[in-house]
PDB file of C-alpha atoms in Angstrom:
ATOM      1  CA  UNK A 439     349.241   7.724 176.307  1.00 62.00           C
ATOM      2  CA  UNK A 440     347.644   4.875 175.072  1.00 75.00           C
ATOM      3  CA  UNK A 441     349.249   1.323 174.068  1.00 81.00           C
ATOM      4  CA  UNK A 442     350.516   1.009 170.342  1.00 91.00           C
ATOM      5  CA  UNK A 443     351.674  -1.844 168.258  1.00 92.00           C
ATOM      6  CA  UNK A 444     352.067  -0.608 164.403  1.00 96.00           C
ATOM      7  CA  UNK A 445     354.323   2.338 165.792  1.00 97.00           C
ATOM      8  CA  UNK A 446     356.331   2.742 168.952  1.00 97.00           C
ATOM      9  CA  UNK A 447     356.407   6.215 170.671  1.00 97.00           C
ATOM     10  CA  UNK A 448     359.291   7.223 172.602  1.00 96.00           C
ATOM     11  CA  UNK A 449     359.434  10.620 174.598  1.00 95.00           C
ATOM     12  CA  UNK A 450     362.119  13.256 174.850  1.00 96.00           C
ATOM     13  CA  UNK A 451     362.318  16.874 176.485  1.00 96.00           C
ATOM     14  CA  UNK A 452     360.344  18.632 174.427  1.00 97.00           C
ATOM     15  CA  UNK A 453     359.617  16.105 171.811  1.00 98.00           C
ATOM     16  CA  UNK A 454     358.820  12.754 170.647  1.00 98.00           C
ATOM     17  CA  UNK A 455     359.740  10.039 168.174  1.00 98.00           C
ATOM     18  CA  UNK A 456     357.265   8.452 166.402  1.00 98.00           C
ATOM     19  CA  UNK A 457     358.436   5.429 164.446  1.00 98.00           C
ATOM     20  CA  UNK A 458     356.367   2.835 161.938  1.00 98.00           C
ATOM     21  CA  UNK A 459     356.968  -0.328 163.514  1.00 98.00           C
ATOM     22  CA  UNK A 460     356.116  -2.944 160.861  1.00 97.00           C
ATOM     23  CA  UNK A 461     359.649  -3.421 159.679  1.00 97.00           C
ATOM     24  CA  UNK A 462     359.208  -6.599 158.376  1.00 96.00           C
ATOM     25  CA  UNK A 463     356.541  -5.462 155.625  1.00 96.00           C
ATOM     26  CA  UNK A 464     359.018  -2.204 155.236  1.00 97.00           C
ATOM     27  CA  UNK A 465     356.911  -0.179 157.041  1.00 97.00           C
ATOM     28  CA  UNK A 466     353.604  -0.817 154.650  1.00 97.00           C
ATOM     29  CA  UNK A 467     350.428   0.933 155.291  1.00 97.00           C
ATOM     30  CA  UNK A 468     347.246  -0.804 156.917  1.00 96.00           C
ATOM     31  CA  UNK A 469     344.379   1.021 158.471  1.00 96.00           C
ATOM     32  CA  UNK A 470     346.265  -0.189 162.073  1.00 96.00           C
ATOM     33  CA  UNK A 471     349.106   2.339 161.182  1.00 97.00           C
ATOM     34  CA  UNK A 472     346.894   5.019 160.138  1.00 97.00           C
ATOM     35  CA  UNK A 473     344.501   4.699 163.195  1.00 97.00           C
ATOM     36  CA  UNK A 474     347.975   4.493 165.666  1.00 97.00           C
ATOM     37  CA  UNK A 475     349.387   7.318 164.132  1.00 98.00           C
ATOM     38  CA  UNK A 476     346.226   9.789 163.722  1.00 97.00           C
ATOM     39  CA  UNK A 477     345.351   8.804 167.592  1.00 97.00           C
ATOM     40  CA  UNK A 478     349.221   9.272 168.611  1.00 97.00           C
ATOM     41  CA  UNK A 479     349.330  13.085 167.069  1.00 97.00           C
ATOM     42  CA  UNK A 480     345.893  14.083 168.849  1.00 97.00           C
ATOM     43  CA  UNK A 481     347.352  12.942 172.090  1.00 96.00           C
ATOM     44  CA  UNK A 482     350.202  14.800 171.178  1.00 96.00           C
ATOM     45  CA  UNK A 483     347.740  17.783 170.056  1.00 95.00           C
ATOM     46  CA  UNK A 484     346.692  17.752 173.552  1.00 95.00           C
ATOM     47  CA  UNK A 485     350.372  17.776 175.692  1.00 95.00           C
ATOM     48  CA  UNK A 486     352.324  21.065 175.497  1.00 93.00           C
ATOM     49  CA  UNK A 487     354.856  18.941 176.896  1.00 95.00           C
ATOM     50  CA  UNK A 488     355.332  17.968 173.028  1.00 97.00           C
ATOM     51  CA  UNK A 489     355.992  20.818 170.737  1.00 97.00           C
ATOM     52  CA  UNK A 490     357.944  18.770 168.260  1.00 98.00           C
ATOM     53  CA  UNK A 491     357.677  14.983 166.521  1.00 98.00           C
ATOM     54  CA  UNK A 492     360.137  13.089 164.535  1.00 98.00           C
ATOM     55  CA  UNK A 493     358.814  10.677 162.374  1.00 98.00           C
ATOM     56  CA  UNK A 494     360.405   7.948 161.309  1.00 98.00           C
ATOM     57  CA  UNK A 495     360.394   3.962 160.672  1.00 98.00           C
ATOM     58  CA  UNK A 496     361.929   1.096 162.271  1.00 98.00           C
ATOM     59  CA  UNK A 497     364.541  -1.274 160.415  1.00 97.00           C
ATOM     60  CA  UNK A 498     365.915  -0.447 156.913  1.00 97.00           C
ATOM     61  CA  UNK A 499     363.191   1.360 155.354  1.00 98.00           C
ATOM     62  CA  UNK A 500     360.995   4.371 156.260  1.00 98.00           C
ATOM     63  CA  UNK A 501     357.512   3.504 154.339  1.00 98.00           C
ATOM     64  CA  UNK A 502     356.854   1.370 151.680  1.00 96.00           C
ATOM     65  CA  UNK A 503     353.739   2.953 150.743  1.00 95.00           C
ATOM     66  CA  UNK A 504     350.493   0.922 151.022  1.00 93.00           C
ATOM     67  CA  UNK A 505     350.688  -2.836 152.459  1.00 92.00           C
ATOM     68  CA  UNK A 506     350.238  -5.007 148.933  1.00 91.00           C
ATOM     69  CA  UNK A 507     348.372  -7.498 150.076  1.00 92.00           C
ATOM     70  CA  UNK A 508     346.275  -5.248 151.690  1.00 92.00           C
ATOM     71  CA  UNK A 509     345.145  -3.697 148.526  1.00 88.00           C
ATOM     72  CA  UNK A 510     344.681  -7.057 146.677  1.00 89.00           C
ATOM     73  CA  UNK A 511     342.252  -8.181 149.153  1.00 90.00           C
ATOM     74  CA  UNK A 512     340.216  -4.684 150.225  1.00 89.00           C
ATOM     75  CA  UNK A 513     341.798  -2.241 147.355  1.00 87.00           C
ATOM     76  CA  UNK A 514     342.318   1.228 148.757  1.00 86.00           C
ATOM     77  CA  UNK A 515     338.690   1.575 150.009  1.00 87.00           C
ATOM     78  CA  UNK A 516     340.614  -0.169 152.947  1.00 89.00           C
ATOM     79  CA  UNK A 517     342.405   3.344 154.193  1.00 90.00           C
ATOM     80  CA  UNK A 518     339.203   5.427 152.930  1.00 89.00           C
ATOM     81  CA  UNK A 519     338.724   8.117 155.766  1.00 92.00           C
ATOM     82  CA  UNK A 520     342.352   7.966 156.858  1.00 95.00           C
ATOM     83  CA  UNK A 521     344.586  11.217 155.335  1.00 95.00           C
ATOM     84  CA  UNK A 522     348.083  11.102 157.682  1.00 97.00           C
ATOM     85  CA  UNK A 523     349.557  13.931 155.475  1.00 96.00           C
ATOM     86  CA  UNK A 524     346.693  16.269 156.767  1.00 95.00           C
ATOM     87  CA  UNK A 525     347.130  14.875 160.555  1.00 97.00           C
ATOM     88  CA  UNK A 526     350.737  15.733 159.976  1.00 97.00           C
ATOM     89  CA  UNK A 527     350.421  19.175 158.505  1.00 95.00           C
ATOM     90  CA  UNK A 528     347.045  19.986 161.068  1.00 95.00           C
ATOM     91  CA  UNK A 529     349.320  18.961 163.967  1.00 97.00           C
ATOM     92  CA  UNK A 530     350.007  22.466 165.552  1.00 96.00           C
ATOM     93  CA  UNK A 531     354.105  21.799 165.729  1.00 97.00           C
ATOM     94  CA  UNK A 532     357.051  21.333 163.233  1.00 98.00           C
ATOM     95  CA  UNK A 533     357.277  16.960 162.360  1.00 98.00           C
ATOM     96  CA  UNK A 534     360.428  16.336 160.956  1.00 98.00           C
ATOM     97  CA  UNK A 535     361.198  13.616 158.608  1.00 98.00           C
ATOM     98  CA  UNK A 536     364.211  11.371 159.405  1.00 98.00           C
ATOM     99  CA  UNK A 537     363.774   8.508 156.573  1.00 98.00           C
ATOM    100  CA  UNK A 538     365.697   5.858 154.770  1.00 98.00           C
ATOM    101  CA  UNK A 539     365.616   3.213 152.716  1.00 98.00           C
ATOM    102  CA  UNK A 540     362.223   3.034 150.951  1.00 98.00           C
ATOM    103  CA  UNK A 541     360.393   6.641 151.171  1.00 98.00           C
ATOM    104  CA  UNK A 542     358.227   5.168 148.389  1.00 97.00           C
ATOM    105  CA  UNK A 543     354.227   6.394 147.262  1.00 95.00           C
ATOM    106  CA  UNK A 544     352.416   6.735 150.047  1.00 96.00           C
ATOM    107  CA  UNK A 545     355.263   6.931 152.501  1.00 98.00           C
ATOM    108  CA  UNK A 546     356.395   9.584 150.207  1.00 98.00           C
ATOM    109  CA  UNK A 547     353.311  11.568 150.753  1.00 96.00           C
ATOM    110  CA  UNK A 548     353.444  11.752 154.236  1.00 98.00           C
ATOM    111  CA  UNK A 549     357.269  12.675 153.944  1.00 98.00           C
ATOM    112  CA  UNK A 550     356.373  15.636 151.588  1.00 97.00           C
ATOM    113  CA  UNK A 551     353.630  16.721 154.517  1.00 96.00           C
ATOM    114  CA  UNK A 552     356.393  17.058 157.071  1.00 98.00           C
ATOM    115  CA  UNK A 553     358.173  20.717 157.981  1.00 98.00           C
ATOM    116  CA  UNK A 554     361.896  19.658 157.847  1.00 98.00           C
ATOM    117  CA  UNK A 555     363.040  16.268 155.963  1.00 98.00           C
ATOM    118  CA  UNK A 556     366.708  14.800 156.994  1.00 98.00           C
ATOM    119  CA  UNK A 557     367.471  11.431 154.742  1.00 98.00           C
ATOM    120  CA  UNK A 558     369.588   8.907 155.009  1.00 98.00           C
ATOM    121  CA  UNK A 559     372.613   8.368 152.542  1.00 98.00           C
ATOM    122  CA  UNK A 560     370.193   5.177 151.781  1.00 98.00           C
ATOM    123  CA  UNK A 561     367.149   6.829 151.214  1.00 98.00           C
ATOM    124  CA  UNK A 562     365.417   6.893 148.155  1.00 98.00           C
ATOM    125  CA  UNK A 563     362.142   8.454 147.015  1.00 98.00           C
ATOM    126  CA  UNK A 564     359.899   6.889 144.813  1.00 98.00           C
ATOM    127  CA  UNK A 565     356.235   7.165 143.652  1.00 97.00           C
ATOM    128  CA  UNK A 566     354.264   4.594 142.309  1.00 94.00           C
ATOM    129  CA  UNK A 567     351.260   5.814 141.754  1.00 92.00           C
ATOM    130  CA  UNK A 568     351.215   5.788 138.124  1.00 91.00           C
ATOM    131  CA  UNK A 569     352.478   2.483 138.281  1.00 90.00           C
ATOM    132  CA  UNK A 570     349.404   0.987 139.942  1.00 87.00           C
ATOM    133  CA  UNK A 571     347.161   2.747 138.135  1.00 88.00           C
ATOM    134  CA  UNK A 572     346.188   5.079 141.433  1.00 87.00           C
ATOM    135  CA  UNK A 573     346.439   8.897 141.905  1.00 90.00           C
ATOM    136  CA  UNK A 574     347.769  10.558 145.203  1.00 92.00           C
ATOM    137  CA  UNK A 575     345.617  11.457 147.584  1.00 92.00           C
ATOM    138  CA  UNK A 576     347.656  12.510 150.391  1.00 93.00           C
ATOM    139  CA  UNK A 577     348.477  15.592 148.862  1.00 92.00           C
ATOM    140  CA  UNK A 578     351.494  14.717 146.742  1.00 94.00           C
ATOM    141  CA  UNK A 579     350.889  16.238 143.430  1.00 92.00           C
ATOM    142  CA  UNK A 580     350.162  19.749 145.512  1.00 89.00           C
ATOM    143  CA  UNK A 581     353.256  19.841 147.231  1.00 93.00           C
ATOM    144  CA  UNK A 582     355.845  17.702 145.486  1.00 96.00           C
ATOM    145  CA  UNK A 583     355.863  20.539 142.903  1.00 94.00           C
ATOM    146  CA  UNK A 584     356.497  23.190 145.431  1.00 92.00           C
ATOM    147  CA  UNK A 585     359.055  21.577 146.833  1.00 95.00           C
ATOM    148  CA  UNK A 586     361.530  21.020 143.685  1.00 97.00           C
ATOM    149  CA  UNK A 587     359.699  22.229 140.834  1.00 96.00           C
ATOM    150  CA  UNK A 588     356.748  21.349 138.568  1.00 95.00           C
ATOM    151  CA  UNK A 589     358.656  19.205 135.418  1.00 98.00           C
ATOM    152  CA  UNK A 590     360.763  17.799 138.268  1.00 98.00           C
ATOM    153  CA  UNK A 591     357.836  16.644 139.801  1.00 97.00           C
ATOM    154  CA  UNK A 592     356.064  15.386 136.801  1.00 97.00           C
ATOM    155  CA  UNK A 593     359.056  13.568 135.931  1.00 98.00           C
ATOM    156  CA  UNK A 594     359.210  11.411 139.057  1.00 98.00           C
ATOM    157  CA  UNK A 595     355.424  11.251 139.174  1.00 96.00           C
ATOM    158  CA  UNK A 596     354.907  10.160 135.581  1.00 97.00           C
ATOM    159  CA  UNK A 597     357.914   7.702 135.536  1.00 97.00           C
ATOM    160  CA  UNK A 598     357.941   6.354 138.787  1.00 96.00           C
ATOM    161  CA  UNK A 599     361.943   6.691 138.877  1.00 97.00           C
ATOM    162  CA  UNK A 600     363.952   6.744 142.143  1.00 97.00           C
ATOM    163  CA  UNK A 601     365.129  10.278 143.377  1.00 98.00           C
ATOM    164  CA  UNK A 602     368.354   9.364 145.710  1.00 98.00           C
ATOM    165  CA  UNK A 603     369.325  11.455 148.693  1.00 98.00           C
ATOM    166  CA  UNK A 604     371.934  13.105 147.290  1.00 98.00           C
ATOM    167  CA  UNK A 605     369.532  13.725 144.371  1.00 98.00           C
ATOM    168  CA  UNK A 606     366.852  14.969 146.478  1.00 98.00           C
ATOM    169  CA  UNK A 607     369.360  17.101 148.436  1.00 98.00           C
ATOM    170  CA  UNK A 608     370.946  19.000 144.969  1.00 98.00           C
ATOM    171  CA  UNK A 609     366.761  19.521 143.650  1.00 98.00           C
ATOM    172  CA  UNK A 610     366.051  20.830 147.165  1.00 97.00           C
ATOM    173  CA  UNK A 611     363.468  18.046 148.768  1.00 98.00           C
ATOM    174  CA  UNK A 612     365.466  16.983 151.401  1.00 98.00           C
ATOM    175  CA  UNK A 613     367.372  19.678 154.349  1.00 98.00           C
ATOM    176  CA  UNK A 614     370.004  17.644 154.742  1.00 97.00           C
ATOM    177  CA  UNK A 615     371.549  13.906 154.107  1.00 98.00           C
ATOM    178  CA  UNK A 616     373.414  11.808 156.876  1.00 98.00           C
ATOM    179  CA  UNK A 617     374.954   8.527 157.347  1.00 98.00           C
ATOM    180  CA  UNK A 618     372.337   5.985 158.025  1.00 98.00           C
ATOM    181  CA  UNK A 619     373.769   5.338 161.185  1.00 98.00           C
ATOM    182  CA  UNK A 620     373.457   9.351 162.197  1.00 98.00           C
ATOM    183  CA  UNK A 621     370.144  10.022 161.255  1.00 98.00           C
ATOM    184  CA  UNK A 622     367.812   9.773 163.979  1.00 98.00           C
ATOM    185  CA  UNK A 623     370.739  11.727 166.294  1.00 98.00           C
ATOM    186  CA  UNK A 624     370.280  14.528 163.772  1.00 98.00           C
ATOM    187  CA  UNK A 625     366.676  14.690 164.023  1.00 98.00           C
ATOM    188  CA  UNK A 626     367.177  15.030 167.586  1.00 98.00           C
ATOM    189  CA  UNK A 627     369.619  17.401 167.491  1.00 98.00           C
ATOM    190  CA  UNK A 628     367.178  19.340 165.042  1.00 98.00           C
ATOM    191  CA  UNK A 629     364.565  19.540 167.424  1.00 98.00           C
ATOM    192  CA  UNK A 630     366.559  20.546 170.209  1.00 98.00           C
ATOM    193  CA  UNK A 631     367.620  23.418 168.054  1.00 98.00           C
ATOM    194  CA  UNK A 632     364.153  24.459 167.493  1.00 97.00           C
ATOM    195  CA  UNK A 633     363.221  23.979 171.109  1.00 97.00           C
ATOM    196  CA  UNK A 634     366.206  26.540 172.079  1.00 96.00           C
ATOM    197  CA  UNK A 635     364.313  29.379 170.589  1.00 91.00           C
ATOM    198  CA  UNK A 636     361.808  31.229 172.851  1.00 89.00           C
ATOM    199  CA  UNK A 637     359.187  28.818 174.912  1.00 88.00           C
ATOM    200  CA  UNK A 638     355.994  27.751 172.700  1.00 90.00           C
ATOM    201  CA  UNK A 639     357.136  29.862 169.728  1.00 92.00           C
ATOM    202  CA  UNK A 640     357.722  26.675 167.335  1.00 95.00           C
ATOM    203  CA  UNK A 641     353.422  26.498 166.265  1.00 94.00           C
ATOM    204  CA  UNK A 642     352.762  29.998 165.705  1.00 93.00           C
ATOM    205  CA  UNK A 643     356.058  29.790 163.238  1.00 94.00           C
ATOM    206  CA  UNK A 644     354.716  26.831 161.416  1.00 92.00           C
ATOM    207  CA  UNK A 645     351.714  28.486 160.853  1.00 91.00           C
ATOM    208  CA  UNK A 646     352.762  31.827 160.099  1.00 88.00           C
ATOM    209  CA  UNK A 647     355.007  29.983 157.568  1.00 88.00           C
ATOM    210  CA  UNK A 648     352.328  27.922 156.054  1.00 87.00           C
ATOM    211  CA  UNK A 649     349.571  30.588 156.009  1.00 84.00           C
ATOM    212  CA  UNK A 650     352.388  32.247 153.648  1.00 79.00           C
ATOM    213  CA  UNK A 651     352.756  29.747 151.000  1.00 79.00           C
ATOM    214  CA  UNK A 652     349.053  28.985 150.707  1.00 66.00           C
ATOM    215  CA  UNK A 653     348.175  31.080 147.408  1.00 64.00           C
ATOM    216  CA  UNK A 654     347.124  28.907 144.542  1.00 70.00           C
ATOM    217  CA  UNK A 655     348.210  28.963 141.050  1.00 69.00           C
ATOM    218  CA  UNK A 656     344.866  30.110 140.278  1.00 78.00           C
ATOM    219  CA  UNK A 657     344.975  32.506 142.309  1.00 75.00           C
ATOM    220  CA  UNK A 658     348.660  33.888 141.503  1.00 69.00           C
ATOM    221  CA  UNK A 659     347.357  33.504 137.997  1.00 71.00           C
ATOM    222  CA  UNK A 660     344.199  35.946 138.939  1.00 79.00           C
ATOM    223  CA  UNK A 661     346.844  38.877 140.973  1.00 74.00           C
ATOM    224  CA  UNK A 662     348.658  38.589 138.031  1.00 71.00           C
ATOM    225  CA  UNK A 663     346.472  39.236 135.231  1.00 80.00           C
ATOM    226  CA  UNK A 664     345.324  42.080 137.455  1.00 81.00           C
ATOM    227  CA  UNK A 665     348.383  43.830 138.138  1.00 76.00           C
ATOM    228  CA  UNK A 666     349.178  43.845 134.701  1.00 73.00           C
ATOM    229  CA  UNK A 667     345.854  44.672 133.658  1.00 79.00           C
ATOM    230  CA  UNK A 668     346.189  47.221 135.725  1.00 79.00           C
ATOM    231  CA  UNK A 669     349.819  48.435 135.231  1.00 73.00           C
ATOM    232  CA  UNK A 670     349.274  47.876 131.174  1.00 70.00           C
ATOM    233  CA  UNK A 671     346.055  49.133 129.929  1.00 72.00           C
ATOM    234  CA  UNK A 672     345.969  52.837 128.755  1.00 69.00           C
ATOM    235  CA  UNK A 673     349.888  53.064 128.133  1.00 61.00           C
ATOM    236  CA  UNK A 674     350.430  54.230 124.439  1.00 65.00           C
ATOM    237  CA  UNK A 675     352.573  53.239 122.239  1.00 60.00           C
ATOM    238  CA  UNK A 676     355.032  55.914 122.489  1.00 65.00           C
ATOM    239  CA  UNK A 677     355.718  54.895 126.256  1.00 65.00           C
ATOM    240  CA  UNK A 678     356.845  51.355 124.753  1.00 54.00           C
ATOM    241  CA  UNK A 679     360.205  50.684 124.315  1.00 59.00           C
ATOM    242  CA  UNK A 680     360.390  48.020 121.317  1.00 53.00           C
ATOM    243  CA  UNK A 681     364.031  47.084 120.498  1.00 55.00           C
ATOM    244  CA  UNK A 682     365.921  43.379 119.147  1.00 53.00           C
ATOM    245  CA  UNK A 683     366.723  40.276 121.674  1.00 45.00           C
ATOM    246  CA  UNK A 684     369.865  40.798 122.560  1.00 50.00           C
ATOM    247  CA  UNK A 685     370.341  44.465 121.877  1.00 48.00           C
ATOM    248  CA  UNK A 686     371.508  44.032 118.695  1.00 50.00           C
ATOM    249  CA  UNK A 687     370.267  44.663 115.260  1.00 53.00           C
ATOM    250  CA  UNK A 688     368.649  41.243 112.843  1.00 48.00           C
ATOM    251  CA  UNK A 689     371.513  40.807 110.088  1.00 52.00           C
ATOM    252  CA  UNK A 690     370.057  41.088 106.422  1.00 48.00           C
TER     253      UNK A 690
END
């Protein structure tokens, strides 16, 4: 395993913690982080010692999104070539979430990308994007909606409003929310409860799960029309049954 500074690795039975260590920025994003981290999960990739990861952040916050300063000076050419929410979802095993404080743009994407999220009572999500003036690119505006809902979804994308843990928890983003002071012992209790199923059986699941949930809108859109198409055409209008909403007759 090779020598990190932006995040600090620390080994379990079975599984690993991965945290952002750049607490006082809150966790930003520079191209140091995204190197670590994509270089961390291929070592990972390669050790079936490791069939889960927890991700996480040191200090008070989970992710800030991108480091400010660092888009001032480069602008987000900077992280060009870097996409953590596909290392994450690529990886072969389940990466749980455990966040607080600031799960905010960027650091939001790369929650959204994870199999199981556990928050904080602090946490609170937030994306900026619109904000700025950038789009997501880390694959927020294709699963953000899945997660809670498509005008729940525009809403915190267009407005850039925080979505609390409790929130998140009632609107389904989050599995479960935990005193601050509990949350990385639940991650770790969450992974040991995966690992206590049969040996090696944690990838295949992932991906049998995520093959599943892979059909596009356009393509729901397309069975759709078909099945109807297909169910509709040539019925006459005697095999309709036309009657009043509500079962009851209009009043004259």
């Amino acid at each position: 395993m090779k020598t990190f500074e932006a995040i600090e690795v620390e080994r379990d039975e079975g599984f690993a913690i991965v945290a952002l260590n750049r607490p006082d920025s809150m966790n930003s994003i520079v191209p140091q982080v995204l190197q670590e981290f994509e270089d961390c999960m291929a070592d990972f990739a390669a050790d079936p010692s490791v069939e889960v990861v927890i991700l996480t952040g040191r200090g008070r916050n989970f992710c800030a999104g991108l480091d400010v300063e660092m888009l001032k000076q480069h602008g987000p050419e900077a992280i060009s070539g870097f996409n953590p929410s596909r290392t994450i979802a690529d990886w072969p095993g389940p990466v749980i979430a455990a966040v607080q404080g600031a799960v905010a743009t960027g650091g939001f994407e790369i929650t959204v990308a994870c199999d199981i999220i556990i928050a904080a009572e602090s946490a609170r999500f937030v994306d900026t994007h619109s904000r700025v003036g950038l789009l997501p690119g880390w694959g927020l505006s294709a699963r953000l909606h899945r997660a809670i809902g498509i005008y729940r979804a525009k809403e915190l994308e267009l407005t850039g409003r925080p979505l609390h843990a409790r929130e998140a928890s009632d609107w389904g983003l989050v599995n479960k929310v935990v005193p601050d002071r509990d949350l990385l012992e639940s991650a770790r209790a969450m992974a040991r409860m995966i690992l206590a199923g049969a040996p090696q059986m944690a990838a295949p699941t992932k991906a049998l799960i995520d093959g599943n949930s892979l059909r596009t809108l356009e393509g729901a859109l397309e069975f759709e029309r078909q099945t109807a198409e297909k169910a509709n055409i040539g019925l006459s209008p005697g095999e309709l049954k036309f009657g009043h909403v509500g079962g009851s007759k209009p009043k004259h």
